[in-house]
Amino acid sequence: MKSFPQERIRNFCIVAHIDHGKSTLADRLMDETGAVTEREKQEQLLDSMDIERERGITIKAQTVRMVYRAQDGEEYLLNLIDTPGHVDFSYEVSRSLSACEGAVLVVDAAQGIEAQTLANTYLAIDADLEIIPAVNKIDLPSADPDRVAQEIEDIVGLDAADVIPVSAKSGVGMHELLEAIVEKVPPPTGEADVPTRALVFDAWFDTYVGAVMLVRVIEGRIKKRQRVKFMIKGSERETTNLSVYTPHQVEVKELGPGEVGAVVAGVKTLSDVLIGDTITTMDNPASEPLPGFQEVKPMVFAGLYPVDAEDYEDLKASLEKLKINDSSFDYEPETSMALGFGFRCGFLGFLHAEIIQERLEREFELNLITTAPTVRYRVVPKKGEAFEIESPAALPEATDIQAIEEPVVLATIHVPSEHLGQVLTLCQERRGVQKDMAVHGSRVQVRYLLPLNEIVTDFHDKLKSATRGYGSFDYELQGYQEASLVKLDIMVNGDPVDALSLIVHRDHAQSKGAELTRKLKEFIPRQQFAVAIQAAIGSKIIARTTVRALRKNVTAKCYGGDITRKRKLLEKQKAGKKRMKMVGSVEIPQEAFLAALKLGDS
Amino acid sequence: MPTVGLYVHIPFCERVCPYCDFAVVAVRKVEPELEARYVAALIREIESRAVEFEGAQLDTVYFGGGTPSLFRPEALAKILEAATRAFAASTPPREITLEVNPSTVERDRLPAFRSSGIDRISLGVQSFDDATLKRLGRAHKAHEARQTFTAARQAGFGNVSLDLILACPHQGFDAFARDLEEALALEPEHLSLYELTIEAGTPFEFAASRDQLAPPDDEVATRMLEHTAARSAGAGFERYEISNYARPGFASLHNQRYWAREAVLGVGTGAWSYEAPGARFRFGARRMNPRDLGAYFAAVGAGGDEGVESEVLTLEQARGEAIFLSLRRRTGVDARAFEAEFGGRPRKFYDEQIDRLMAAGLLAETESGDLRLSDRGLLLSDTVFADFV
């Protein structure tokens, strides 16, 4: 592998909203610099997981090393560092950004700036990155690059004249973009002959070697077969393998200042890797780790239960496997009276929760029941110390509680001005308190303080539908505040279904209880006896519905082809039964539990 | 000696009922050319497919539709002759049924139908209330049904069945009870009482999806079913299948073949055939002809299986069908016969299900392991069946 002097290295990332063309642009840059062959172009190389590709979300950051001969005749080493592109992963994003000196800000020429892009752009600015703005998809009929360039100037404060018009699809503007990267992104500045400090900004699990860490050497150098120390974790290891991605993995002997590469150092599991940790060498250790490390803590919690109790061990094994590749989620065994044995899982956010659940169902073929997501509440009891709970079941009796505090986030919402009204209504319904509002041309940025529990289920969907898909939002945790919260319980024929319990604001309890019982009625099929569905706060019933008994279930005609048809229907019915959970003597389908997640839809 | 039933589907109707999802073709009048062409196709199909049931005695024939009585008696006679020839029948079939619509034209043809060898009539009365008939989209009036019944008797039909539909749009319990009394007053040998089924893709389904059908609620429909069972028993009818009632000795031989899983050759558009478990198919097989008339003509003309859907049953499917089809009948599941076919009595395969259903009062079991639906089980039969597929 050819080595480059530090002044000819450029480390950069791409900041873009979902669908604004980040992956296509990355592919095109690799194409332009000859990093990939024709055949490989078939696929978008950076996003490797199915779900990522389907949702257009990058979950795990990756990196690619490219060599570009610039107009000045010199060859430059360009490291493209991929960043996770969604709202739940802002800490990971910030770590990836710390590995770069520059960022290409990609904005869709038709759609303009979105909240997430902006949030990540601010992170990039905070990290002192040189921002190279570009408008993509300029060949779309609806493209308005000039307007979008002006928007970039108005909102981000970058000169509209510097915005590079590109089309990642056709390749227009790639040359200009690469030149701008070479010209504007500063080379890394770290010195080679000082104690080594390398930032671990991502990691994944490899079956053969264990944890593979992506690092950016800030200063000093890392060599193969060298004793190193993880300064925050406090562990010592020996590097067994160093490599770079071109995007093919190529082994190297060392990584010098400014370089980006993958390190294998005998770390068995991902839970032993801290994103944001600093690697130094034992022979000449640094005295201080790099700044900016944070412990990643889950914010959203939900119970995951197998529909079929026999799948419990499979679920456990699958969670273990997932955890190996995603250290940002947590789980511990939990028992529900209604659902039996399962796990309480902690996620970075609701999207993260959805992704994990989807992966479990798809990759591991598990049939799961997810309980309504909840957040971490702080309970101040009348006697004793305050403590935190992550499940409604853990909430003590109301009479023992002095106060409950809930996490609050600062949400930044971007919306075309014509949809502002609906968004303000939505935020108010969700107990939001407006912080400020700013108008940029036809778009409005509004910031709200919102209880996290009001946004964990469907806020994003609601925002999208209220704004015909044009609204976007990002959030960051602000802290805790006291709120009038109660536990809403659901009973089916007198048996409490603990998995359906919710912690809600007292003012919303009545309507949520009524809505939940109504929804459950829709989903609980008629049984051989009447089924009463009740919502209660403590011992007080606040809502009730009844699923009437099934009186008859008869196929009138069953001749000839009716028989095949009937048998298939019965088989389907039986398969549906398998996906039901017995609570007392009542069969409750999976969908009924999902209904609890979708309150507020009707 | 193995036996086979022949089902002949004649798809033509003067109007299509809004609840019907059979293979039907609306025609103002069945022109002689169309009749001749269709009869020729049927005969050709019977001749070419009789080999599938080689050596079987032709046991029953059933002309269904559509409206088979729109065909002239000579046409049906020709089909019967061809069938007798194809199966080299040494004795005539034990039962030959014709579905008849209560209308003038068909009434006049009844003596000729009887002469052609047809010995059983299934009369599509549906209701004796003109308003209900109109809502069902039927062309006939109640008095025409009574006249047709009388004409059938005069023509010498000693085995007549009446079809009634219960839980029709706007039908109250009393209206249905009157329908049943009217039917019993005619003293037929057989009654089929079908609850109205909303089939996918029919005008009734469309209306139902917009809440415009106004059928009686489940409570009322349940009472209708219960009343039918009690009242018909009082009148000397045996409920030998979920929807079928007969005086002793008059249970439909042809229809029982379906629930007994006996071979049926179905010819004509959309007709289903069933080959019983045997040398050709270990666990039985079903096939369906093309539903479309043009496609059917083409398939028969080509002599191939173009457009034919078929299904070869697996052991599990056959076992499940054996249970639920037997349970539809009053005789229920004969544990010994079941054991002879599947290598074990029902308990061997469905022990836990049987316990559960008995505890719920849906199923009754004899000491030898025979199974039958209880009265409650008859009302919740599909709930029971779902445990056995």
GROMACS .gro file of C-alpha atoms in nm, chain A residues 158-389:
model
  232
  158LEU     CA    1  -2.237   2.918   0.395
  159ASP     CA    2  -2.189   3.133   0.089
  160ALA     CA    3  -2.440   3.031  -0.180
  161ALA     CA    4  -2.172   3.096  -0.442
  162ASP     CA    5  -1.962   2.813  -0.297
  163VAL     CA    6  -2.236   2.554  -0.336
  164ILE     CA    7  -2.137   2.293  -0.593
  165PRO     CA    8  -2.416   2.164  -0.815
  166VAL     CA    9  -2.382   1.789  -0.867
  167SER     CA   10  -2.567   1.487  -0.986
  168ALA     CA   11  -2.437   1.174  -0.822
  169LYS     CA   12  -2.649   0.977  -1.063
  170SER     CA   13  -2.504   1.113  -1.385
  171GLY     CA   14  -2.164   1.214  -1.245
  172VAL     CA   15  -2.200   1.585  -1.313
  173GLY     CA   16  -1.989   1.796  -1.077
  174MET     CA   17  -1.781   1.508  -0.935
  175HIS     CA   18  -1.458   1.657  -1.055
  176GLU     CA   19  -1.539   1.995  -0.902
  177LEU     CA   20  -1.637   1.827  -0.579
  178LEU     CA   21  -1.316   1.625  -0.556
  179GLU     CA   22  -1.112   1.937  -0.630
  180ALA     CA   23  -1.295   2.126  -0.357
  181ILE     CA   24  -1.222   1.847  -0.111
  182VAL     CA   25  -0.852   1.860  -0.197
  183GLU     CA   26  -0.839   2.240  -0.186
  184LYS     CA   27  -1.058   2.321   0.111
  185VAL     CA   28  -1.040   2.033   0.352
  186PRO     CA   29  -0.729   2.088   0.559
  187PRO     CA   30  -0.481   1.804   0.589
  188PRO     CA   31  -0.458   1.634   0.927
  189THR     CA   32  -0.225   1.815   1.163
  190GLY     CA   33  -0.122   1.555   1.417
  191GLU     CA   34   0.248   1.492   1.469
  192ALA     CA   35   0.407   1.155   1.416
  193ASP     CA   36   0.662   1.154   1.694
  194VAL     CA   37   0.445   1.224   1.996
  195PRO     CA   38   0.258   0.979   2.219
  196THR     CA   39  -0.007   0.807   2.011
  197ARG     CA   40  -0.373   0.895   2.039
  198ALA     CA   41  -0.621   0.725   1.808
  199LEU     CA   42  -0.998   0.774   1.821
  200VAL     CA   43  -1.220   0.464   1.808
  201PHE     CA   44  -1.521   0.591   1.618
  202ASP     CA   45  -1.694   0.269   1.520
  203ALA     CA   46  -1.671  -0.104   1.567
  204TRP     CA   47  -1.832  -0.419   1.441
  205PHE     CA   48  -1.815  -0.784   1.514
  206ASP     CA   49  -1.634  -1.033   1.297
  207THR     CA   50  -1.687  -1.403   1.362
  208TYR     CA   51  -1.320  -1.485   1.315
  209VAL     CA   52  -1.135  -1.203   1.485
  210GLY     CA   53  -1.389  -1.056   1.727
  211ALA     CA   54  -1.430  -0.681   1.750
  212VAL     CA   55  -1.296  -0.478   1.457
  213MET     CA   56  -1.250  -0.112   1.547
  214LEU     CA   57  -1.244   0.175   1.306
  215VAL     CA   58  -0.993   0.428   1.427
  216ARG     CA   59  -0.860   0.763   1.325
  217VAL     CA   60  -0.504   0.821   1.432
  218ILE     CA   61  -0.503   1.177   1.561
  219GLU     CA   62  -0.131   1.184   1.645
  220GLY     CA   63   0.153   0.938   1.679
  221ARG     CA   64   0.125   0.599   1.507
  222ILE     CA   65  -0.008   0.250   1.564
  223LYS     CA   66   0.187  -0.053   1.445
  224LYS     CA   67   0.100  -0.414   1.402
  225ARG     CA   68   0.201  -0.639   1.696
  226GLN     CA   69   0.219  -0.351   1.934
  227ARG     CA   70   0.097  -0.332   2.293
  228VAL     CA   71  -0.179  -0.072   2.311
  229LYS     CA   72  -0.402   0.065   2.581
  230PHE     CA   73  -0.767   0.167   2.566
  231MET     CA   74  -0.749   0.476   2.782
  232ILE     CA   75  -1.111   0.499   2.895
  233LYS     CA   76  -1.187   0.132   2.915
  234GLY     CA   77  -0.853   0.084   3.084
  235SER     CA   78  -0.767  -0.243   2.910
  236GLU     CA   79  -0.440  -0.341   2.743
  237ARG     CA   80  -0.412  -0.546   2.425
  238GLU     CA   81  -0.183  -0.626   2.138
  239THR     CA   82  -0.273  -0.521   1.784
  240THR     CA   83  -0.290  -0.828   1.564
  241ASN     CA   84  -0.405  -0.673   1.242
  242LEU     CA   85  -0.424  -0.328   1.081
  243SER     CA   86  -0.604  -0.263   0.756
  244VAL     CA   87  -0.763  -0.005   0.534
  245TYR     CA   88  -1.060  -0.031   0.299
  246THR     CA   89  -1.026   0.058  -0.066
  247PRO     CA   90  -1.321  -0.051  -0.029
  248HIS     CA   91  -1.159  -0.395  -0.025
  249GLN     CA   92  -0.978  -0.474   0.293
  250VAL     CA   93  -0.601  -0.434   0.252
  251GLU     CA   94  -0.360  -0.507   0.536
  252VAL     CA   95  -0.112  -0.238   0.639
  253LYS     CA   96   0.183  -0.241   0.878
  254GLU     CA   97   0.107   0.085   1.049
  255LEU     CA   98  -0.130   0.377   1.062
  256GLY     CA   99   0.027   0.720   1.088
  257PRO     CA  100  -0.115   1.054   1.197
  258GLY     CA  101  -0.427   1.149   1.002
  259GLU     CA  102  -0.482   0.797   0.877
  260VAL     CA  103  -0.800   0.600   0.912
  261GLY     CA  104  -0.812   0.224   0.936
  262ALA     CA  105  -0.940  -0.085   1.106
  263VAL     CA  106  -0.770  -0.231   1.410
  264VAL     CA  107  -0.803  -0.582   1.547
  265ALA     CA  108  -0.659  -0.623   1.893
  266GLY     CA  109  -0.793  -0.940   2.047
  267VAL     CA  110  -1.109  -0.776   2.179
  268LYS     CA  111  -1.360  -1.057   2.186
  269THR     CA  112  -1.693  -0.880   2.202
  270LEU     CA  113  -1.829  -0.543   2.107
  271SER     CA  114  -1.944  -0.474   2.459
  272ASP     CA  115  -1.575  -0.440   2.542
  273VAL     CA  116  -1.540  -0.156   2.292
  274LEU     CA  117  -1.636   0.196   2.386
  275ILE     CA  118  -1.714   0.418   2.093
  276GLY     CA  119  -1.513   0.736   2.150
  277ASP     CA  120  -1.235   0.559   2.340
  278THR     CA  121  -0.873   0.656   2.279
  279ILE     CA  122  -0.605   0.404   2.188
  280THR     CA  123  -0.250   0.481   2.292
  281THR     CA  124   0.065   0.271   2.282
  282MET     CA  125   0.223   0.114   2.587
  283ASP     CA  126   0.580   0.208   2.499
  284ASN     CA  127   0.503   0.578   2.503
  285PRO     CA  128   0.155   0.631   2.641
  286ALA     CA  129  -0.036   0.958   2.613
  287SER     CA  130  -0.134   1.121   2.937
  288GLU     CA  131  -0.488   1.226   2.845
  289PRO     CA  132  -0.751   1.060   2.628
  290LEU     CA  133  -0.907   1.258   2.343
  291PRO     CA  134  -1.197   1.478   2.452
  292GLY     CA  135  -1.563   1.414   2.382
  293PHE     CA  136  -1.620   1.066   2.516
  294GLN     CA  137  -1.970   0.993   2.642
  295GLU     CA  138  -2.118   0.679   2.777
  296VAL     CA  139  -2.404   0.575   2.548
  297LYS     CA  140  -2.716   0.507   2.747
  298PRO     CA  141  -3.041   0.370   2.610
  299MET     CA  142  -3.329   0.615   2.617
  300VAL     CA  143  -3.619   0.400   2.505
  301PHE     CA  144  -3.726   0.067   2.653
  302ALA     CA  145  -3.965  -0.205   2.549
  303GLY     CA  146  -4.035  -0.563   2.640
  304LEU     CA  147  -3.973  -0.822   2.372
  305TYR     CA  148  -4.152  -1.154   2.413
  306PRO     CA  149  -4.170  -1.461   2.195
  307VAL     CA  150  -4.526  -1.536   2.083
  308ASP     CA  151  -4.449  -1.900   2.131
  309ALA     CA  152  -4.292  -1.959   2.472
  310GLU     CA  153  -4.077  -2.229   2.316
  311ASP     CA  154  -3.890  -1.962   2.121
  312TYR     CA  155  -3.751  -1.804   2.438
  313GLU     CA  156  -3.407  -1.962   2.404
  314ASP     CA  157  -3.396  -1.867   2.037
  315LEU     CA  158  -3.482  -1.510   2.124
  316LYS     CA  159  -3.209  -1.504   2.385
  317ALA     CA  160  -2.954  -1.640   2.141
  318SER     CA  161  -3.063  -1.390   1.875
  319LEU     CA  162  -3.036  -1.098   2.114
  320GLU     CA  163  -2.687  -1.210   2.206
  321LYS     CA  164  -2.591  -1.220   1.840
  322LEU     CA  165  -2.741  -0.879   1.770
  323LYS     CA  166  -2.572  -0.731   2.071
  324ILE     CA  167  -2.242  -0.848   1.931
  325ASN     CA  168  -2.297  -0.617   1.635
  326ASP     CA  169  -2.475  -0.336   1.808
  327SER     CA  170  -2.336  -0.245   2.145
  328SER     CA  171  -2.578   0.045   2.178
  329PHE     CA  172  -2.865  -0.172   2.285
  330ASP     CA  173  -2.913  -0.354   2.611
  331TYR     CA  174  -3.134  -0.631   2.733
  332GLU     CA  175  -3.211  -0.817   3.048
  333PRO     CA  176  -3.458  -1.093   3.130
  334GLU     CA  177  -3.803  -0.983   3.230
  335THR     CA  178  -4.115  -1.176   3.325
  336SER     CA  179  -4.463  -1.068   3.241
  337MET     CA  180  -4.769  -1.229   3.391
  338ALA     CA  181  -4.944  -1.199   3.058
  339LEU     CA  182  -4.661  -1.278   2.821
  340GLY     CA  183  -4.439  -1.507   3.020
  341PHE     CA  184  -4.062  -1.493   2.984
  342GLY     CA  185  -3.905  -1.224   2.771
  343PHE     CA  186  -3.656  -0.941   2.778
  344ARG     CA  187  -3.658  -0.576   2.867
  345CYS     CA  188  -3.455  -0.406   2.598
  346GLY     CA  189  -3.306  -0.060   2.594
  347PHE     CA  190  -3.256   0.131   2.271
  348LEU     CA  191  -3.103   0.461   2.171
  349GLY     CA  192  -3.435   0.575   2.033
  350PHE     CA  193  -3.758   0.452   1.882
  351LEU     CA  194  -3.618   0.407   1.532
  352HIS     CA  195  -3.339   0.200   1.676
  353ALA     CA  196  -3.601  -0.009   1.858
  354GLU     CA  197  -3.790  -0.067   1.536
  355ILE     CA  198  -3.475  -0.168   1.353
  356ILE     CA  199  -3.379  -0.419   1.620
  357GLN     CA  200  -3.726  -0.569   1.626
  358GLU     CA  201  -3.735  -0.593   1.251
  359ARG     CA  202  -3.398  -0.763   1.242
  360LEU     CA  203  -3.507  -1.014   1.502
  361GLU     CA  204  -3.817  -1.098   1.307
  362ARG     CA  205  -3.653  -1.104   0.970
  363GLU     CA  206  -3.304  -1.238   1.022
  364PHE     CA  207  -3.386  -1.469   1.307
  365GLU     CA  208  -3.740  -1.555   1.200
  366LEU     CA  209  -3.888  -1.494   1.542
  367ASN     CA  210  -4.248  -1.410   1.611
  368LEU     CA  211  -4.239  -1.134   1.868
  369ILE     CA  212  -4.468  -0.929   2.080
  370THR     CA  213  -4.333  -0.587   2.161
  371THR     CA  214  -4.476  -0.391   2.448
  372ALA     CA  215  -4.537  -0.019   2.416
  373PRO     CA  216  -4.206   0.164   2.434
  374THR     CA  217  -4.140   0.360   2.745
  375VAL     CA  218  -3.870   0.593   2.866
  376ARG     CA  219  -3.664   0.602   3.184
  377TYR     CA  220  -3.864   0.777   3.454
  378ARG     CA  221  -3.723   0.907   3.777
  379VAL     CA  222  -3.939   0.824   4.076
  380VAL     CA  223  -3.916   1.024   4.397
  381PRO     CA  224  -4.079   0.810   4.665
  382LYS     CA  225  -4.226   0.950   4.985
  383LYS     CA  226  -3.969   0.750   5.175
  384GLY     CA  227  -3.619   0.673   5.059
  385GLU     CA  228  -3.398   0.766   4.768
  386ALA     CA  229  -3.511   0.860   4.419
  387PHE     CA  230  -3.468   0.581   4.164
  388GLU     CA  231  -3.518   0.522   3.796
  389ILE     CA  232  -3.762   0.284   3.628
   0.00000   0.00000   0.00000
